[in-house]
Structures are given as C-alpha cells and as structure tokens.
Amino acid sequence: MDADVDLVSSTETARKRFTETVSRLERSARGQFLTPAPIAKFMASLFAGNVVTARILDSGAGTGSLFAALVERLISEDDHPRSIEVVAYETDPNVLPHLETTITLCRRRCEEAGIDFRGTVRGEDFIAAATGRLRDGLFAELGERFTHVILNPPYKKINSGTETRRMLNAAGIETSNLYAAFVWLATLLMRPGGEIVAITPRSFCNGPYFRRFRSALLEMMSLRRIHVFESRKKAFGDDDVLQENVIYHAV
C-alpha cells in the first residue's frame, strides 16, 4: 500500500461491501450498525493526549473503521507514538475477513511511518472475555490496559436470565443494553489517564434504567466533550436508523 492511501477510505469501501451483502434485518438483529468514514474520522480527532506507546481497544470492531481512523490520526502527529497496538473484538464471521484486511493495512501504514505495530483480532465475545479477565485479575498490570478506547458498540437489549446478564451481574455491572455494558467494561480496562471516545444511543443520559451506568461512568471518567447530532438519521443514515445518538470523549 502506498503511503498516501487513506486507511479510512479503505475501510469505508469494506463497510459498503459488507452492508450490501448482509441484509439490514440480519445486522439489526445483532445490533450491528457499522461506522461511516466521516463519523470515524471525527471520533478519532477528539483524542488529545500524546503517548509514546499507544494501546488501542475496539471492542465491537466491525470492519475496523474506528481503530483505522485512530491509527491514521496518531501517525499524522509530529510527535507520534513509537509503537501502536490494536486489540479488536468481533464475533461476526461475515465481517472478520474485512477486519483482518484492515489490520494488515494498519501494519503496512505504520511500517511506512517507522512505527512498531501489533494488531490482534479476537473473534470472541467481548463481554465474556472482559469479565473473565477482570475476574481472574489478568489486567492487573498497567501494561495490559489500554491508553485509547474507540468504539461503536452493539445496540441491543440484554434479556434477564441470559448468560450475558449473569456474567455482567457477577462482575458488578447492571445495565439493560449491550452498548452500556461494552462502554462500562471498556472503561475498566483502561490505564489511568486513558481516553475513550464512543458513539452510542443517548438513552443513558436520563431515566432509572441507566442510573448505575451513569454513576459508574462519571466516577471513573471525566467527560471532556459530548457531540449531539442535529438529526436522528445523521449518524447511520444509510442504514435507515432512526436513533438519537451522541458521541462522547472522556478521560
């Protein structure tokens, strides 16, 4: 890949191919709405801190547009990191080939910039993996935690009595939707001073169902910016999603 090839443009092509081959009904059943390139670039632009070693978590990676945008952003900095590591979780077998391609493109782009790169695709359930690692103390060392989290988590109700609800309850996490569980767990896996940028429904902002999530988020993180869209169709218009979304940056 030439140095002037834009990573996000490549992932946008993959995103469009995926949405053309997998029906909206299937994607909706999974709560899966992949991030368009302009949104990915905007989210990557919100990160502030310069680090020598960047360790990025994307816990619902899709085709990889979000972490690719962040890798591109970090490379573009004058004082860019010496090394970048990406850990991407994705369970949909249909999208995994696209995700592996994005990891390869990021590796090549970093090599061109003289940056050490390591990318790992974990085709496993993020909630099961994160709650298990937290329970077993596998993230005790700061080196195993993340400096950057960027995510567009799945939007889907968590039914009572499910294994997902049991795992979350055992970890002390009480929420009714996957998106809040993903954000909550991701913040627990961050280093002190780490940054998170997420796009989610705005339903967590009020009401009793998300009270514990709001309290946990504000206890662990300091909100720096909240971006509200002018229209419910603005974020995922090509998926015909009528959802009030927000993007937030916290440290």
mmCIF file of C-alpha atoms in Angstrom:
data_model
loop_
_atom_site.group_PDB
_atom_site.id
_atom_site.type_symbol
_atom_site.label_atom_id
_atom_site.label_comp_id
_atom_site.label_asym_id
_atom_site.label_seq_id
_atom_site.Cartn_x
_atom_site.Cartn_y
_atom_site.Cartn_z
ATOM 1 C CA MET A 1 0.000 0.000 0.000
ATOM 2 C CA ASP A 2 1.307 3.459 -0.859
ATOM 3 C CA ALA A 3 1.782 5.942 1.969
ATOM 4 C CA ASP A 4 -0.790 8.302 0.547
ATOM 5 C CA VAL A 5 -3.592 5.728 0.648
ATOM 6 C CA ASP A 6 -6.089 6.729 3.314
ATOM 7 C CA LEU A 7 -6.824 3.951 5.798
ATOM 8 C CA VAL A 8 -10.350 5.142 6.471
ATOM 9 C CA SER A 9 -11.197 5.231 2.752
ATOM 10 C CA SER A 10 -10.147 1.590 2.520
ATOM 11 C CA THR A 11 -12.308 0.591 5.471
ATOM 12 C CA GLU A 12 -15.229 2.602 4.092
ATOM 13 C CA THR A 13 -15.096 0.532 0.909
ATOM 14 C CA ALA A 14 -15.149 -2.624 3.018
ATOM 15 C CA ARG A 15 -18.053 -1.303 5.094
ATOM 16 C CA LYS A 16 -20.135 -0.613 1.997
ATOM 17 C CA ARG A 17 -19.399 -4.053 0.571
ATOM 18 C CA PHE A 18 -20.426 -5.669 3.839
ATOM 19 C CA THR A 19 -23.686 -3.715 4.116
ATOM 20 C CA GLU A 20 -24.528 -4.649 0.533
ATOM 21 C CA THR A 21 -24.031 -8.379 1.143
ATOM 22 C CA VAL A 22 -25.537 -8.732 4.640
ATOM 23 C CA SER A 23 -29.179 -7.721 4.991
ATOM 24 C CA ARG A 24 -30.247 -4.894 7.248
ATOM 25 C CA LEU A 25 -32.503 -7.377 9.088
ATOM 26 C CA GLU A 26 -29.521 -9.549 9.980
ATOM 27 C CA ARG A 27 -27.457 -6.567 11.094
ATOM 28 C CA SER A 28 -30.333 -5.159 13.109
ATOM 29 C CA ALA A 29 -30.804 -8.498 14.891
ATOM 30 C CA ARG A 30 -27.195 -8.253 16.052
ATOM 31 C CA GLY A 31 -27.471 -4.561 16.932
ATOM 32 C CA GLN A 32 -24.765 -4.040 14.317
ATOM 33 C CA PHE A 33 -24.528 -0.651 12.606
ATOM 34 C CA LEU A 34 -21.073 -0.041 11.159
ATOM 35 C CA THR A 35 -19.485 3.377 11.461
ATOM 36 C CA PRO A 36 -19.321 5.550 8.298
ATOM 37 C CA ALA A 37 -15.967 7.133 7.433
ATOM 38 C CA PRO A 38 -16.850 10.762 8.339
ATOM 39 C CA ILE A 39 -18.010 9.679 11.806
ATOM 40 C CA ALA A 40 -14.890 7.546 12.314
ATOM 41 C CA LYS A 41 -12.589 10.439 11.395
ATOM 42 C CA PHE A 42 -14.444 12.842 13.664
ATOM 43 C CA MET A 43 -14.261 10.438 16.599
ATOM 44 C CA ALA A 44 -10.520 9.888 16.087
ATOM 45 C CA SER A 45 -9.975 13.654 16.030
ATOM 46 C CA LEU A 46 -11.285 14.012 19.608
ATOM 47 C CA PHE A 47 -8.373 12.201 21.263
ATOM 48 C CA ALA A 48 -5.992 14.621 22.892
ATOM 49 C CA GLY A 49 -3.056 13.048 24.680
ATOM 50 C CA ASN A 50 0.302 12.177 23.107
ATOM 51 C CA VAL A 51 1.756 8.847 24.210
ATOM 52 C CA VAL A 52 4.986 7.000 23.484
ATOM 53 C CA THR A 53 3.172 3.662 23.363
ATOM 54 C CA ALA A 54 -0.445 3.517 22.231
ATOM 55 C CA ARG A 55 -2.576 0.510 23.095
ATOM 56 C CA ILE A 56 -5.966 0.741 21.388
ATOM 57 C CA LEU A 57 -9.117 -1.245 22.195
ATOM 58 C CA ASP A 58 -12.011 -1.527 19.732
ATOM 59 C CA SER A 59 -14.450 -3.909 21.379
ATOM 60 C CA GLY A 60 -17.001 -4.057 18.547
ATOM 61 C CA ALA A 61 -14.721 -3.536 15.605
ATOM 62 C CA GLY A 62 -16.826 -4.348 12.531
ATOM 63 C CA THR A 63 -14.614 -3.669 9.511
ATOM 64 C CA GLY A 64 -12.151 -1.723 11.670
ATOM 65 C CA SER A 65 -13.017 1.792 10.546
ATOM 66 C CA LEU A 66 -12.731 3.282 14.027
ATOM 67 C CA PHE A 67 -9.324 1.979 15.027
ATOM 68 C CA ALA A 68 -8.042 2.596 11.488
ATOM 69 C CA ALA A 69 -9.075 6.254 11.783
ATOM 70 C CA LEU A 70 -7.321 6.482 15.128
ATOM 71 C CA VAL A 71 -4.149 4.815 13.810
ATOM 72 C CA GLU A 72 -4.138 7.299 10.911
ATOM 73 C CA ARG A 73 -4.613 10.168 13.359
ATOM 74 C CA LEU A 74 -1.744 9.014 15.593
ATOM 75 C CA ILE A 75 0.603 8.521 12.632
ATOM 76 C CA SER A 76 -0.116 12.054 11.404
ATOM 77 C CA GLU A 77 1.098 13.663 14.625
ATOM 78 C CA ASP A 78 4.561 15.253 14.628
ATOM 79 C CA ASP A 79 5.316 13.530 17.919
ATOM 80 C CA HIS A 80 3.710 10.226 17.000
ATOM 81 C CA PRO A 81 3.928 7.098 19.158
ATOM 82 C CA ARG A 82 6.906 4.790 18.820
ATOM 83 C CA SER A 83 4.609 1.794 18.902
ATOM 84 C CA ILE A 84 0.904 1.158 18.338
ATOM 85 C CA GLU A 85 -1.011 -1.940 19.368
ATOM 86 C CA VAL A 86 -4.609 -2.647 18.386
ATOM 87 C CA VAL A 87 -6.838 -5.235 20.037
ATOM 88 C CA ALA A 88 -10.075 -5.657 18.074
ATOM 89 C CA TYR A 89 -13.009 -7.822 19.159
ATOM 90 C CA GLU A 90 -15.570 -9.039 16.620
ATOM 91 C CA THR A 91 -17.808 -12.117 16.643
ATOM 92 C CA ASP A 92 -19.479 -11.881 13.223
ATOM 93 C CA PRO A 93 -17.710 -14.366 10.904
ATOM 94 C CA ASN A 94 -19.003 -12.448 7.873
ATOM 95 C CA VAL A 95 -17.024 -9.349 8.783
ATOM 96 C CA LEU A 96 -13.822 -10.968 10.098
ATOM 97 C CA PRO A 97 -12.071 -11.124 6.682
ATOM 98 C CA HIS A 98 -12.610 -7.366 6.254
ATOM 99 C CA LEU A 99 -11.267 -6.791 9.748
ATOM 100 C CA GLU A 100 -8.130 -8.836 9.109
ATOM 101 C CA THR A 101 -7.513 -6.772 5.970
ATOM 102 C CA THR A 102 -7.775 -3.554 7.981
ATOM 103 C CA ILE A 103 -5.219 -4.859 10.486
ATOM 104 C CA THR A 104 -2.859 -5.640 7.595
ATOM 105 C CA LEU A 105 -3.302 -2.155 6.131
ATOM 106 C CA CYS A 106 -2.606 -0.567 9.526
ATOM 107 C CA ARG A 107 0.544 -2.649 9.878
ATOM 108 C CA ARG A 108 1.810 -1.534 6.468
ATOM 109 C CA ARG A 109 0.949 2.091 7.160
ATOM 110 C CA CYS A 110 2.827 2.018 10.471
ATOM 111 C CA GLU A 111 5.835 0.342 8.866
ATOM 112 C CA GLU A 112 5.970 3.162 6.314
ATOM 113 C CA ALA A 113 5.960 5.662 9.186
ATOM 114 C CA GLY A 114 8.645 3.796 11.132
ATOM 115 C CA ILE A 115 6.260 2.813 13.931
ATOM 116 C CA ASP A 116 6.200 -0.621 15.518
ATOM 117 C CA PHE A 117 2.747 -2.153 15.115
ATOM 118 C CA ARG A 118 0.966 -5.110 16.603
ATOM 119 C CA GLY A 119 -2.623 -5.990 15.732
ATOM 120 C CA THR A 120 -4.785 -8.738 17.194
ATOM 121 C CA VAL A 121 -8.265 -9.763 16.061
ATOM 122 C CA ARG A 122 -10.138 -11.636 18.764
ATOM 123 C CA GLY A 123 -13.112 -13.462 17.343
ATOM 124 C CA GLU A 124 -14.716 -13.916 20.737
ATOM 125 C CA ASP A 125 -17.469 -12.334 22.771
ATOM 126 C CA PHE A 126 -16.105 -9.171 24.361
ATOM 127 C CA ILE A 127 -18.318 -9.374 27.439
ATOM 128 C CA ALA A 128 -17.261 -12.954 28.191
ATOM 129 C CA ALA A 129 -13.597 -12.138 27.585
ATOM 130 C CA ALA A 130 -13.540 -8.904 29.597
ATOM 131 C CA THR A 131 -15.500 -10.170 32.599
ATOM 132 C CA GLY A 132 -13.327 -13.293 32.664
ATOM 133 C CA ARG A 133 -10.087 -11.320 32.555
ATOM 134 C CA LEU A 134 -11.265 -8.886 35.198
ATOM 135 C CA ARG A 135 -12.365 -11.744 37.435
ATOM 136 C CA ASP A 136 -9.031 -13.531 37.061
ATOM 137 C CA GLY A 137 -7.000 -10.364 37.522
ATOM 138 C CA LEU A 138 -5.394 -10.637 34.084
ATOM 139 C CA PHE A 139 -5.488 -6.861 33.611
ATOM 140 C CA ALA A 140 -3.762 -6.165 36.916
ATOM 141 C CA GLU A 141 -0.619 -4.891 35.204
ATOM 142 C CA LEU A 142 -0.863 -1.437 33.628
ATOM 143 C CA GLY A 143 0.893 -2.759 30.531
ATOM 144 C CA GLU A 144 -2.135 -4.906 29.805
ATOM 145 C CA ARG A 145 -4.516 -1.959 29.987
ATOM 146 C CA PHE A 146 -5.421 0.444 27.193
ATOM 147 C CA THR A 147 -4.424 4.039 26.518
ATOM 148 C CA HIS A 148 -7.158 4.546 23.902
ATOM 149 C CA VAL A 149 -10.643 3.065 23.559
ATOM 150 C CA ILE A 150 -12.699 3.859 20.471
ATOM 151 C CA LEU A 151 -15.966 2.068 19.921
ATOM 152 C CA ASN A 152 -19.360 1.836 18.337
ATOM 153 C CA PRO A 153 -20.847 -0.959 20.458
ATOM 154 C CA PRO A 154 -23.838 -3.114 19.526
ATOM 155 C CA TYR A 155 -27.225 -1.670 20.414
ATOM 156 C CA LYS A 156 -29.376 -4.481 21.781
ATOM 157 C CA LYS A 157 -31.413 -5.173 24.900
ATOM 158 C CA ILE A 158 -29.990 -7.680 27.383
ATOM 159 C CA ASN A 159 -32.746 -10.029 28.472
ATOM 160 C CA SER A 160 -32.901 -11.212 32.059
ATOM 161 C CA GLY A 161 -31.924 -14.828 32.634
ATOM 162 C CA THR A 162 -29.367 -14.858 29.828
ATOM 163 C CA GLU A 163 -25.736 -15.879 30.188
ATOM 164 C CA THR A 164 -24.715 -12.349 29.238
ATOM 165 C CA ARG A 165 -26.753 -10.893 32.104
ATOM 166 C CA ARG A 166 -25.294 -13.473 34.512
ATOM 167 C CA MET A 167 -21.707 -12.619 33.548
ATOM 168 C CA LEU A 168 -22.339 -8.896 33.914
ATOM 169 C CA ASN A 169 -24.065 -9.261 37.275
ATOM 170 C CA ALA A 170 -21.167 -11.373 38.538
ATOM 171 C CA ALA A 171 -18.838 -8.509 37.547
ATOM 172 C CA GLY A 172 -20.987 -5.966 39.393
ATOM 173 C CA ILE A 173 -22.335 -4.435 36.183
ATOM 174 C CA GLU A 174 -26.055 -3.774 35.999
ATOM 175 C CA THR A 175 -27.431 -2.485 32.716
ATOM 176 C CA SER A 176 -30.213 -3.305 30.286
ATOM 177 C CA ASN A 177 -28.424 -2.781 26.963
ATOM 178 C CA LEU A 178 -25.267 -4.122 25.342
ATOM 179 C CA TYR A 179 -23.954 -0.682 24.444
ATOM 180 C CA ALA A 180 -23.740 0.387 28.093
ATOM 181 C CA ALA A 181 -22.132 -2.919 29.073
ATOM 182 C CA PHE A 182 -19.464 -2.522 26.385
ATOM 183 C CA VAL A 183 -18.624 1.035 27.455
ATOM 184 C CA TRP A 184 -18.635 0.131 31.156
ATOM 185 C CA LEU A 185 -16.293 -2.819 30.679
ATOM 186 C CA ALA A 186 -14.015 -0.861 28.357
ATOM 187 C CA THR A 187 -13.502 1.860 30.968
ATOM 188 C CA LEU A 188 -12.487 -0.788 33.498
ATOM 189 C CA LEU A 189 -9.737 -1.955 31.132
ATOM 190 C CA MET A 190 -8.133 1.475 30.693
ATOM 191 C CA ARG A 191 -4.939 2.870 32.145
ATOM 192 C CA PRO A 192 -5.078 5.966 34.374
ATOM 193 C CA GLY A 193 -5.168 8.944 32.028
ATOM 194 C CA GLY A 194 -6.509 6.825 29.170
ATOM 195 C CA GLU A 195 -9.078 8.242 26.773
ATOM 196 C CA ILE A 196 -12.331 6.846 25.420
ATOM 197 C CA VAL A 197 -14.434 8.051 22.503
ATOM 198 C CA ALA A 198 -17.728 6.244 21.914
ATOM 199 C CA ILE A 199 -20.833 6.650 19.799
ATOM 200 C CA THR A 200 -23.972 5.282 21.452
ATOM 201 C CA PRO A 201 -27.670 5.999 21.811
ATOM 202 C CA ARG A 202 -28.328 8.935 24.130
ATOM 203 C CA SER A 203 -30.826 6.939 26.189
ATOM 204 C CA PHE A 204 -28.283 6.517 29.011
ATOM 205 C CA CYS A 205 -28.419 10.257 29.738
ATOM 206 C CA ASN A 206 -31.590 10.022 31.823
ATOM 207 C CA GLY A 207 -34.035 7.603 33.386
ATOM 208 C CA PRO A 208 -33.682 4.835 36.005
ATOM 209 C CA TYR A 209 -32.550 2.017 33.684
ATOM 210 C CA PHE A 210 -29.090 3.541 33.150
ATOM 211 C CA ARG A 211 -28.604 5.184 36.564
ATOM 212 C CA ARG A 212 -25.871 2.778 37.708
ATOM 213 C CA PHE A 213 -24.101 3.064 34.368
ATOM 214 C CA ARG A 214 -24.121 6.867 34.550
ATOM 215 C CA SER A 215 -22.795 6.799 38.105
ATOM 216 C CA ALA A 216 -20.012 4.341 37.232
ATOM 217 C CA LEU A 217 -19.003 6.261 34.113
ATOM 218 C CA LEU A 218 -18.797 9.596 35.907
ATOM 219 C CA GLU A 219 -16.959 8.047 38.849
ATOM 220 C CA MET A 220 -14.245 6.562 36.624
ATOM 221 C CA MET A 221 -14.084 9.146 33.836
ATOM 222 C CA SER A 222 -14.063 12.887 33.309
ATOM 223 C CA LEU A 223 -16.235 13.945 30.384
ATOM 224 C CA ARG A 224 -14.477 16.357 28.040
ATOM 225 C CA ARG A 225 -16.937 16.643 25.170
ATOM 226 C CA ILE A 226 -20.398 15.453 24.130
ATOM 227 C CA HIS A 227 -21.451 15.798 20.492
ATOM 228 C CA VAL A 228 -25.180 15.764 19.720
ATOM 229 C CA PHE A 229 -26.412 15.183 16.161
ATOM 230 C CA GLU A 230 -28.926 17.531 14.560
ATOM 231 C CA SER A 231 -30.998 14.652 13.177
ATOM 232 C CA ARG A 232 -31.718 11.097 14.254
ATOM 233 C CA LYS A 233 -30.749 9.996 10.726
ATOM 234 C CA LYS A 234 -27.400 11.769 10.749
ATOM 235 C CA ALA A 235 -25.096 9.088 12.199
ATOM 236 C CA PHE A 236 -26.295 5.965 10.368
ATOM 237 C CA GLY A 237 -28.476 7.353 7.598
ATOM 238 C CA ASP A 238 -27.558 4.714 5.030
ATOM 239 C CA ASP A 239 -28.874 2.057 7.439
ATOM 240 C CA ASP A 240 -32.164 3.946 7.911
ATOM 241 C CA VAL A 241 -31.532 4.047 11.665
ATOM 242 C CA LEU A 242 -33.893 6.412 13.485
ATOM 243 C CA GLN A 243 -31.816 6.590 16.652
ATOM 244 C CA GLU A 244 -30.789 9.566 18.728
ATOM 245 C CA ASN A 245 -27.038 9.111 19.043
ATOM 246 C CA VAL A 246 -24.306 11.000 20.856
ATOM 247 C CA ILE A 247 -20.531 10.873 20.688
ATOM 248 C CA TYR A 248 -18.624 11.455 23.897
ATOM 249 C CA HIS A 249 -14.971 11.852 24.808
ATOM 250 C CA ALA A 250 -13.842 11.121 28.353
ATOM 251 C CA VAL A 251 -10.532 10.743 30.174
#
